[in-house]
Structures are given as structure tokens and as C-alpha cells.
PDB file of C-alpha atoms in Angstrom:
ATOM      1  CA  UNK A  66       6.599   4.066  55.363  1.00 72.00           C
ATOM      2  CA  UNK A  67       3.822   2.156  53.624  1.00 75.00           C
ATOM      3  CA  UNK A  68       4.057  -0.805  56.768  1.00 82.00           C
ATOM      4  CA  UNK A  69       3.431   1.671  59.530  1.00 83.00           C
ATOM      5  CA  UNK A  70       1.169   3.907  57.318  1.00 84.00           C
ATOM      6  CA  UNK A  71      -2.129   2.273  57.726  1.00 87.00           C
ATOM      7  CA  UNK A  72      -1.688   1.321  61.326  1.00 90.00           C
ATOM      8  CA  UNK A  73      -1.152   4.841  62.257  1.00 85.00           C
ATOM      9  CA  UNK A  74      -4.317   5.948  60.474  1.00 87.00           C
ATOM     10  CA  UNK A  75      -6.192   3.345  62.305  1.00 92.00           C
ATOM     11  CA  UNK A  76      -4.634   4.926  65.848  1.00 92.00           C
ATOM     12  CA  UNK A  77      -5.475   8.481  64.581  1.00 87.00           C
ATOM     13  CA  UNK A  78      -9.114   7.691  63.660  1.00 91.00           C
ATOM     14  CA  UNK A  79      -9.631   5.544  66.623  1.00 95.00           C
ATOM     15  CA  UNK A  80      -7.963   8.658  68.870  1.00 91.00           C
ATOM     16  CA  UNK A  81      -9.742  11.201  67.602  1.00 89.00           C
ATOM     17  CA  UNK A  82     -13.115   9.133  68.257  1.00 92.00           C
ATOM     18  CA  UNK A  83     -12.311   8.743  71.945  1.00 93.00           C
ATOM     19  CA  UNK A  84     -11.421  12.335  72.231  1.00 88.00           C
ATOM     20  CA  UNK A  85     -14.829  13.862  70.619  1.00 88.00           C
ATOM     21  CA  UNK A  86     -16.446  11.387  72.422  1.00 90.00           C
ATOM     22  CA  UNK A  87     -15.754  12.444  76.080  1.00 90.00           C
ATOM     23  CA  UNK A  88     -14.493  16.103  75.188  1.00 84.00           C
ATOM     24  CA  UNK A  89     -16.430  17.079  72.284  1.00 86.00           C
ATOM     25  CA  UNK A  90     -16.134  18.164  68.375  1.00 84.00           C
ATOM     26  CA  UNK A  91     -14.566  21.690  69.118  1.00 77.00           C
ATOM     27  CA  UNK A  92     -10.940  20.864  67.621  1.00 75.00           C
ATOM     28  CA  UNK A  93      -7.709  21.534  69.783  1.00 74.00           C
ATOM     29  CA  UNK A  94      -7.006  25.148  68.449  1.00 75.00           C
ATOM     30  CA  UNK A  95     -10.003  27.707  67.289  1.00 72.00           C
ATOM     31  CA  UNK A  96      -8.464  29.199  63.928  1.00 68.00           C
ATOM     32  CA  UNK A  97     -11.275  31.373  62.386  1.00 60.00           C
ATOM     33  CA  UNK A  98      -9.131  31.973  59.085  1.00 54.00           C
ATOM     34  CA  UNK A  99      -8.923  28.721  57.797  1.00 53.00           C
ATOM     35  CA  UNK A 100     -12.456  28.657  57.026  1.00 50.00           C
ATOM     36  CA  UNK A 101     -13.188  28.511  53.029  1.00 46.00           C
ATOM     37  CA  UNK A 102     -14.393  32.118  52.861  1.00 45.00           C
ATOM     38  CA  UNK A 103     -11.900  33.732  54.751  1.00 54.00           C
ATOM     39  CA  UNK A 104      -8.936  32.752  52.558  1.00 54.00           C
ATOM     40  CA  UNK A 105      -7.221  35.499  51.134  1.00 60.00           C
ATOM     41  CA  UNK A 106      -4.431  34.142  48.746  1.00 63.00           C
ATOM     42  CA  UNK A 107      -5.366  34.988  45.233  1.00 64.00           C
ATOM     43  CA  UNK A 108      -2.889  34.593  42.694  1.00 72.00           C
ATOM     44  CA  UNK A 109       0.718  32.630  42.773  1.00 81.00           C
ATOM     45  CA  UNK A 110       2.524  36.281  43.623  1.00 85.00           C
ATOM     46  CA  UNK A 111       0.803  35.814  47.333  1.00 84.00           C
ATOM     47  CA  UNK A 112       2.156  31.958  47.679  1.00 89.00           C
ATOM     48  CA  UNK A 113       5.866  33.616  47.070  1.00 92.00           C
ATOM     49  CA  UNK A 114       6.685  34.595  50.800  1.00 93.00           C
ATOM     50  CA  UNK A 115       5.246  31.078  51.621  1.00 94.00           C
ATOM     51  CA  UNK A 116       7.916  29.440  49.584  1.00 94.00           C
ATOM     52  CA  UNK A 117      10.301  31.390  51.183  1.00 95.00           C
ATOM     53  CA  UNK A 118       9.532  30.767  54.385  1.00 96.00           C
ATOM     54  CA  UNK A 119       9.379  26.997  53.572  1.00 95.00           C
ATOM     55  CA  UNK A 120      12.980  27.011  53.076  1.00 96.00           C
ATOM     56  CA  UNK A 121      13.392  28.974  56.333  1.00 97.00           C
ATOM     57  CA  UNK A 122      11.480  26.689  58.466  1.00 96.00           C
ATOM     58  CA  UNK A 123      13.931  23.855  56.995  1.00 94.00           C
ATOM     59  CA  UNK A 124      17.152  25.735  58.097  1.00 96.00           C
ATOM     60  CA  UNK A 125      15.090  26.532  60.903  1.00 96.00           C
ATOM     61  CA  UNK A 126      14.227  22.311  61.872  1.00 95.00           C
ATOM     62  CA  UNK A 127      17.280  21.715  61.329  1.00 95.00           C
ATOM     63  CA  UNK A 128      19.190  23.686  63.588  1.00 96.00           C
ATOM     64  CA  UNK A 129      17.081  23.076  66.531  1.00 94.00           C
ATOM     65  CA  UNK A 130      18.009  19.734  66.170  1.00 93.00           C
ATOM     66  CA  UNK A 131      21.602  20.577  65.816  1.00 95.00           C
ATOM     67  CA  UNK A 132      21.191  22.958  69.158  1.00 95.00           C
ATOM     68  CA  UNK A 133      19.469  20.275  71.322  1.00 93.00           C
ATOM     69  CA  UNK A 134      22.408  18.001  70.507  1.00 93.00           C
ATOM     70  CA  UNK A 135      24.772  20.766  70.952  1.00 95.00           C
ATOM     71  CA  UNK A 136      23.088  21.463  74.534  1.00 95.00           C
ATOM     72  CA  UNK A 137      23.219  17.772  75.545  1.00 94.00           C
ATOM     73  CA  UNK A 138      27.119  17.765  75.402  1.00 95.00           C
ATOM     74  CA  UNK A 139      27.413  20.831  77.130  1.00 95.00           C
ATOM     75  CA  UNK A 140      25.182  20.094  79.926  1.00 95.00           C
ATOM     76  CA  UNK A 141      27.187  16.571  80.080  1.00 94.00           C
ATOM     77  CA  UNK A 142      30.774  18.721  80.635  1.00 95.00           C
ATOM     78  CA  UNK A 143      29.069  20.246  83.570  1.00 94.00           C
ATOM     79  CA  UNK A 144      28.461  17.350  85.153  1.00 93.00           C
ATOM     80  CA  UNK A 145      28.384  14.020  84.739  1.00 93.00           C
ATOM     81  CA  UNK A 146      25.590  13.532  87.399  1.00 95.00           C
ATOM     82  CA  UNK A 147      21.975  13.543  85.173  1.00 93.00           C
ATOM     83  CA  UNK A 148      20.063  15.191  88.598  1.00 94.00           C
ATOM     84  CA  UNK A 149      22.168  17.864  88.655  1.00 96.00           C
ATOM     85  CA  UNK A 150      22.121  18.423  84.816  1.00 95.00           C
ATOM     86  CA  UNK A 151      18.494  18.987  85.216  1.00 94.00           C
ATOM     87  CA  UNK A 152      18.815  20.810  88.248  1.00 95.00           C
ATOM     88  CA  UNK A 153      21.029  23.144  86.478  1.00 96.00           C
ATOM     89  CA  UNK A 154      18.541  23.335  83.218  1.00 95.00           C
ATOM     90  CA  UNK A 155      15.523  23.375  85.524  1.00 94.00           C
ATOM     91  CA  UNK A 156      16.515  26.628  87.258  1.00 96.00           C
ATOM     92  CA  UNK A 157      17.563  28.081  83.940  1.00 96.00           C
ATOM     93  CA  UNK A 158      14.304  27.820  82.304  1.00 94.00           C
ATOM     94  CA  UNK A 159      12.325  28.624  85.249  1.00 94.00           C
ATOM     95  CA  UNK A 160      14.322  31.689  85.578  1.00 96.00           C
ATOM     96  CA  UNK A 161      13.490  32.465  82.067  1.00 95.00           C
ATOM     97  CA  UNK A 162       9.324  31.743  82.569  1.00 94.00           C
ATOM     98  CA  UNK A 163       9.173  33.803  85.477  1.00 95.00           C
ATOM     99  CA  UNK A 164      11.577  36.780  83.859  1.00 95.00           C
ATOM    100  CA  UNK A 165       8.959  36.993  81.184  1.00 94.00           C
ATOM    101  CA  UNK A 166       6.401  36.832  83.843  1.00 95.00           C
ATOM    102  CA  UNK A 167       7.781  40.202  85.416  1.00 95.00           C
ATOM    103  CA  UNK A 168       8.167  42.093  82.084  1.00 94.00           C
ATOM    104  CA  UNK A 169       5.076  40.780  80.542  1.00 92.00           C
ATOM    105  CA  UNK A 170       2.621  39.335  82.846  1.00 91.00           C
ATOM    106  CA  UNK A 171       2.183  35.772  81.488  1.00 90.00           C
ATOM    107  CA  UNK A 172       4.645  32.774  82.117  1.00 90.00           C
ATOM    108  CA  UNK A 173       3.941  32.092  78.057  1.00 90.00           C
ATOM    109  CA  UNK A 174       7.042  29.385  77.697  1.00 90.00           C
ATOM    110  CA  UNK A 175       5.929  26.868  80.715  1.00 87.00           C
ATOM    111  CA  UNK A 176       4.496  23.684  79.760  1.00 84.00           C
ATOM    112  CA  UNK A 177       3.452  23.012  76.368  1.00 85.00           C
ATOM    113  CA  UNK A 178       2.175  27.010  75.759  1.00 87.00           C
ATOM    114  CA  UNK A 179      -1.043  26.236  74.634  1.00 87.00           C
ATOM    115  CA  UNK A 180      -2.882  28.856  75.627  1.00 88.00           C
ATOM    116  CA  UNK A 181       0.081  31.193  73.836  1.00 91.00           C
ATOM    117  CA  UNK A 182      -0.340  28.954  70.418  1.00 91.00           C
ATOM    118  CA  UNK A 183      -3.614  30.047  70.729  1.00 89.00           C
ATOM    119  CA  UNK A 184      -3.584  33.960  71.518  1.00 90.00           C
ATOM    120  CA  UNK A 185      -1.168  34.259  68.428  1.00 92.00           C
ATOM    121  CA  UNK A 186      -3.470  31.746  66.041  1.00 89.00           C
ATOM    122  CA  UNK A 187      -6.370  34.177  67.175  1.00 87.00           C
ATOM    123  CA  UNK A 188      -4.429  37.128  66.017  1.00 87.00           C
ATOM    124  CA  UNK A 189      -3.775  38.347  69.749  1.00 89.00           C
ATOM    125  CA  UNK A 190      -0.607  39.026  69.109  1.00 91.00           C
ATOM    126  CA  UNK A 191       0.559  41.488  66.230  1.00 87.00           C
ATOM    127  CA  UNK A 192       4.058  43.158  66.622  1.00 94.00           C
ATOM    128  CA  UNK A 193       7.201  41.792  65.228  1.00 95.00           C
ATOM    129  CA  UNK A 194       9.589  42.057  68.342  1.00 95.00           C
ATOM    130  CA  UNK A 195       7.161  40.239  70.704  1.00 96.00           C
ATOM    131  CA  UNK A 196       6.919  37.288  68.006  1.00 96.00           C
ATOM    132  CA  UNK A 197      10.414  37.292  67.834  1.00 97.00           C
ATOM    133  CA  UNK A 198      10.737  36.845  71.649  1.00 96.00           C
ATOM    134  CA  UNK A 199       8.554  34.239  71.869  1.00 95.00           C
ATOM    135  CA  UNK A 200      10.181  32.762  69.237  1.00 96.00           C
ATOM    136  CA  UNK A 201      13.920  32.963  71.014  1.00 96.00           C
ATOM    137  CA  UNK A 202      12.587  32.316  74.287  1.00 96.00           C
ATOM    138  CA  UNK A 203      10.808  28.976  73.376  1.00 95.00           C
ATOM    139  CA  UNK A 204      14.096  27.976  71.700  1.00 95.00           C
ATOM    140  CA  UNK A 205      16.402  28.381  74.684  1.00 95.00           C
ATOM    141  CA  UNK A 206      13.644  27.086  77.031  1.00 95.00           C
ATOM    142  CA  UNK A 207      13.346  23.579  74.577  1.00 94.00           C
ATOM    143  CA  UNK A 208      17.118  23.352  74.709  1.00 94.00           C
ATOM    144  CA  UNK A 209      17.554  23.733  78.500  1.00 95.00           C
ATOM    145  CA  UNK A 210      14.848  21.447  78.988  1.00 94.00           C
ATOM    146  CA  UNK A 211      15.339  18.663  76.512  1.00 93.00           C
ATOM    147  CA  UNK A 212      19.437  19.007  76.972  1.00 94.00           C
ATOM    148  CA  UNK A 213      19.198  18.858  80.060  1.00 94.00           C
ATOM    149  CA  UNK A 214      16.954  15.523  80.356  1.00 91.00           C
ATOM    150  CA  UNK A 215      14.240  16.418  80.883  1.00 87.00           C
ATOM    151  CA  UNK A 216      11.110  14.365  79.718  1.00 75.00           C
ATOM    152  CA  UNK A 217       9.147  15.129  76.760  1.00 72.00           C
ATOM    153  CA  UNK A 218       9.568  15.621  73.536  1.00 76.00           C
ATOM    154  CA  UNK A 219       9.493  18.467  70.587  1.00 87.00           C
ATOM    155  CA  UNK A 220       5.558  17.900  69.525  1.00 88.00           C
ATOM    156  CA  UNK A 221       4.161  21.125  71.338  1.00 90.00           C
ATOM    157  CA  UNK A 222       7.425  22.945  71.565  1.00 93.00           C
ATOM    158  CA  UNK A 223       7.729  22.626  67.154  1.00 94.00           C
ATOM    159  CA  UNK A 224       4.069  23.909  67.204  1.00 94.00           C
ATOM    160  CA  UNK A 225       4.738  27.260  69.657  1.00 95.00           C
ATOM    161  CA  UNK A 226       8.282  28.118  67.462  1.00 96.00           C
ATOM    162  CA  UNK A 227       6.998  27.255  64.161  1.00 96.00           C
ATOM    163  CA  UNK A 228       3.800  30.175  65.050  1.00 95.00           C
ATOM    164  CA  UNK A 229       6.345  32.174  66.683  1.00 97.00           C
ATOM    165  CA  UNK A 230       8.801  32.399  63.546  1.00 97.00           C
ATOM    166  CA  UNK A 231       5.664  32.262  60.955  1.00 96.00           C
ATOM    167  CA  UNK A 232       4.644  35.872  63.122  1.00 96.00           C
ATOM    168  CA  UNK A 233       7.793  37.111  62.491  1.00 97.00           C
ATOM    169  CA  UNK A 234       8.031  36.319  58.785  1.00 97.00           C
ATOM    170  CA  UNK A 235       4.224  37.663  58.582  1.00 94.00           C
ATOM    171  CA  UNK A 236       4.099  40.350  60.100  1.00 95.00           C
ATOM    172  CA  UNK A 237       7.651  41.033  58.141  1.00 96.00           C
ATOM    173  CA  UNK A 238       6.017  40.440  54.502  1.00 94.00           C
ATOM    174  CA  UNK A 239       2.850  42.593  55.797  1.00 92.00           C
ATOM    175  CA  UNK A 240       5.623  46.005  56.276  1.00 93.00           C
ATOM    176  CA  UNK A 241       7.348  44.988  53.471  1.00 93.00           C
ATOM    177  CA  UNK A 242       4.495  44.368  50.824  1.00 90.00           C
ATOM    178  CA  UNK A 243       1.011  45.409  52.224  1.00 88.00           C
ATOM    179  CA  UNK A 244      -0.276  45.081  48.961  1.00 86.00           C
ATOM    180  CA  UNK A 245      -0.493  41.508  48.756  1.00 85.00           C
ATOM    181  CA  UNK A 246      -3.670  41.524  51.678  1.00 82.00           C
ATOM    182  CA  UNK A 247      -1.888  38.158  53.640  1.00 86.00           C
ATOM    183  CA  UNK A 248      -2.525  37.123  56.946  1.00 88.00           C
ATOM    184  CA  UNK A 249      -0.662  36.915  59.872  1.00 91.00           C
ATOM    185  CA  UNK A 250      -2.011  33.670  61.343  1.00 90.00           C
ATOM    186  CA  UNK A 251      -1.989  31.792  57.723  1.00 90.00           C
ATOM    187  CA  UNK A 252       2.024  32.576  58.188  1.00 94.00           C
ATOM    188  CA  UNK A 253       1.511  31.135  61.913  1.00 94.00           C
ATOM    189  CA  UNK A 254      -0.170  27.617  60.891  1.00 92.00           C
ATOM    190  CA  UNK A 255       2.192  27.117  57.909  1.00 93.00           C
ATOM    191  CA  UNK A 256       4.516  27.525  60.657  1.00 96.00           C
ATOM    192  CA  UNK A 257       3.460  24.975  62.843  1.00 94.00           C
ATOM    193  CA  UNK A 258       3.280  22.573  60.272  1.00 93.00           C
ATOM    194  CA  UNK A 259       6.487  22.847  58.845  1.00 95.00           C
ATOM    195  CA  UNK A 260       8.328  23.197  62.283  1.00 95.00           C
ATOM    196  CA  UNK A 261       6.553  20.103  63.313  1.00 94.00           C
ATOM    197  CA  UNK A 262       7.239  18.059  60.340  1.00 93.00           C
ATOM    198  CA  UNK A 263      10.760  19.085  60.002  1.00 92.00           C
ATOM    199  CA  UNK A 264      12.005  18.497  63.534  1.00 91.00           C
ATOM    200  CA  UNK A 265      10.252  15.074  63.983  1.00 89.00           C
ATOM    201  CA  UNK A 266      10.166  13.504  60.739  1.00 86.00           C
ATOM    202  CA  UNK A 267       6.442  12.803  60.865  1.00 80.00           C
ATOM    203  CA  UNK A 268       5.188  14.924  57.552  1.00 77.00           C
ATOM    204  CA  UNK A 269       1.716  13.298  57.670  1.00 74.00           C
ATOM    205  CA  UNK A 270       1.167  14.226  61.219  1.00 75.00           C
ATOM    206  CA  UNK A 271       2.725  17.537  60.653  1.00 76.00           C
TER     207      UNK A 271
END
């Protein structure tokens, strides 16, 4: 809203000063392709699939925020005690990390997956099914988490599914039409930014 507008620019620029200050100017995530002469859209045929997946990352907003609900009352019919609601969504989603650990060899879904955000935005990761798991296994790990009470929020958890589903769609429209020359990781920050502004409500942050 126009009130809160201006005081949250202040806290942004006065943020991002303390943070260069003691950490320096590298920003959070290194994305080499959104530099000016790296972009590769070149006509409106290539902004198509983005349009598309615009709508998809609505649908997509959307139900995540219909799941978490959804996995609030169920964890509440298990138990009306909130310790061992989490106990119960705890040892879900720590089976779930460490499962991927065995068949993969990274934990990827603990914490905030950072470092994950980051292998896919540097174009570490390629192949359709493994963005798709990613993409599935950050869901269910949000849900048991968040539904469960645990703290937090959906900040880094929007960023990792948004990349995770903009793989999928990329690396989709790449089989489908090669011939358009996108990227991958353009289809991964598009991602980020839509998840993000469609699960919180916060399209200027997003």
C-alpha cells in the first residue's frame, strides 16, 4: 500500500547498507545470465512460454497455500498436542532429507537450500526428472514443516520451488522447441520471483 510503501524502501536501503558493509557487494546468489549481454530473448515468440508459465506459477502459489492449510488440519486430527504434531512432521521431513541423502548424496531440502538455489541458478543442474524432484520434495518438506508448526516462514522455501518448477518448465520448452535458444536458469529466476510474490503477497519484494 502507498502508507507502508516508503517505509519499507527506507528498511530495504538501510538493510542492504549494513549487509555490504560487513559482508561485502557480492549479492546473495551469483547468476551469470542476467548480465546485459548474455540475454537471449529476441523477439515476443521467446516471451510466449514465459507467459505461460506465469499462469502456472499462479495455480502453482496458490495451491501451496491451499496445501499448508490443508496440512495444518490434518496434523491437528492427529493430535491435539502441538509437540507431538511437530514431532510427527519433524521425523517426516528428516526422513525425507536424509532419503535423498542416500540416493543422491546431498541433504538438498534441509534448511533454507541455499546452496541448491544456487547449483540450479548456476546451471548445475540440467535434467527434467531431478528438477521435478526437487520440486516435489521441497513441497512436501514445506508442508510437513510449516503444518506441523514449525517456525519460519515461506521466503526461502517460494525461492527453492519457484527454481525447481521454472527447471522443469525450461528444460520442458528447451525439448519441445530448441529453436527458440532460451535458457534454463532465466526459467529458474522468473520462477523465484513469481513463487515468491504469489505465496506471500509481497510483489515488490518478489
Amino acid at each position: 500500500s502507498p502508507r507502508t510503501l516508503l517505509p519499507v524502501t527506507i528498511a530495504t536501503g538501510a538493510s542492504t547498507f549494513v549487509t555490504r558493509f560487513y559482508y561485502g557487494m557480492q549479492p546473495t546468489f551469483l547468476v551469470q545470465t542476467v548480465m546485459a549481454t548474455h540475454l537471449r530473448i529476441a523477439g515476443v515468440l521467446g516471451l510466449l512460454p514465459f507467459v505461460l508459465f506465469g499462469i502456472l506459477l499462479g495455480f502453482a502459489a496458490w495451491s501451496m497455500i491451499a496445501v499448508l492449510g490443508w496440512s495444518e488440519r490434518q496434523f491437528a486430527r492427529i493430535t491435539p498436542n502441538p509437540f507431538l504434531q511437530h514431532m510427527i512432521g519433524m521425523l517426516l521431513a528428516g526422513g525425507l532429507a536424509y532419503g535423498l541423502m542416500i540416493t543422491t548424496g546431498h541433504y538438498y531440502i534441509a534448511g533454507p537450500s541455499y546452496a541448491v538455489l544456487q547449483d540450479m541458478l548456476r546451471g548445475d543442474i540440467s535434467t527434467l526428472g531431478f528438477f521435478a524432484l526437487l520440486f516435489a520434495a521441497k513441497v512436501v518438506a514445506t508442508t510437513l514443516t510449516l503444518g506441523s508448526g514449525g517456525s519460519g516462514g515461506v521466503f526461502s522455501a517460494s525461492l527453492v520451488i519457484g527454481a525447481a518448477l521454472g527447471g522443469v518448465v525450461g528444460t520442458a520448452t528447451m525439448l519441445i522447441a530448441p529453436s527458440l535458444g532460451l535458457d534454463v536458469t532465466d526459467f529458474c529466476i522468473v520462477g523465484m520471483a513469481g513463487m515468491l510474490g504469489g505465496t506471500t503477497g509481497a510483489a515488490i519484494t518478489a
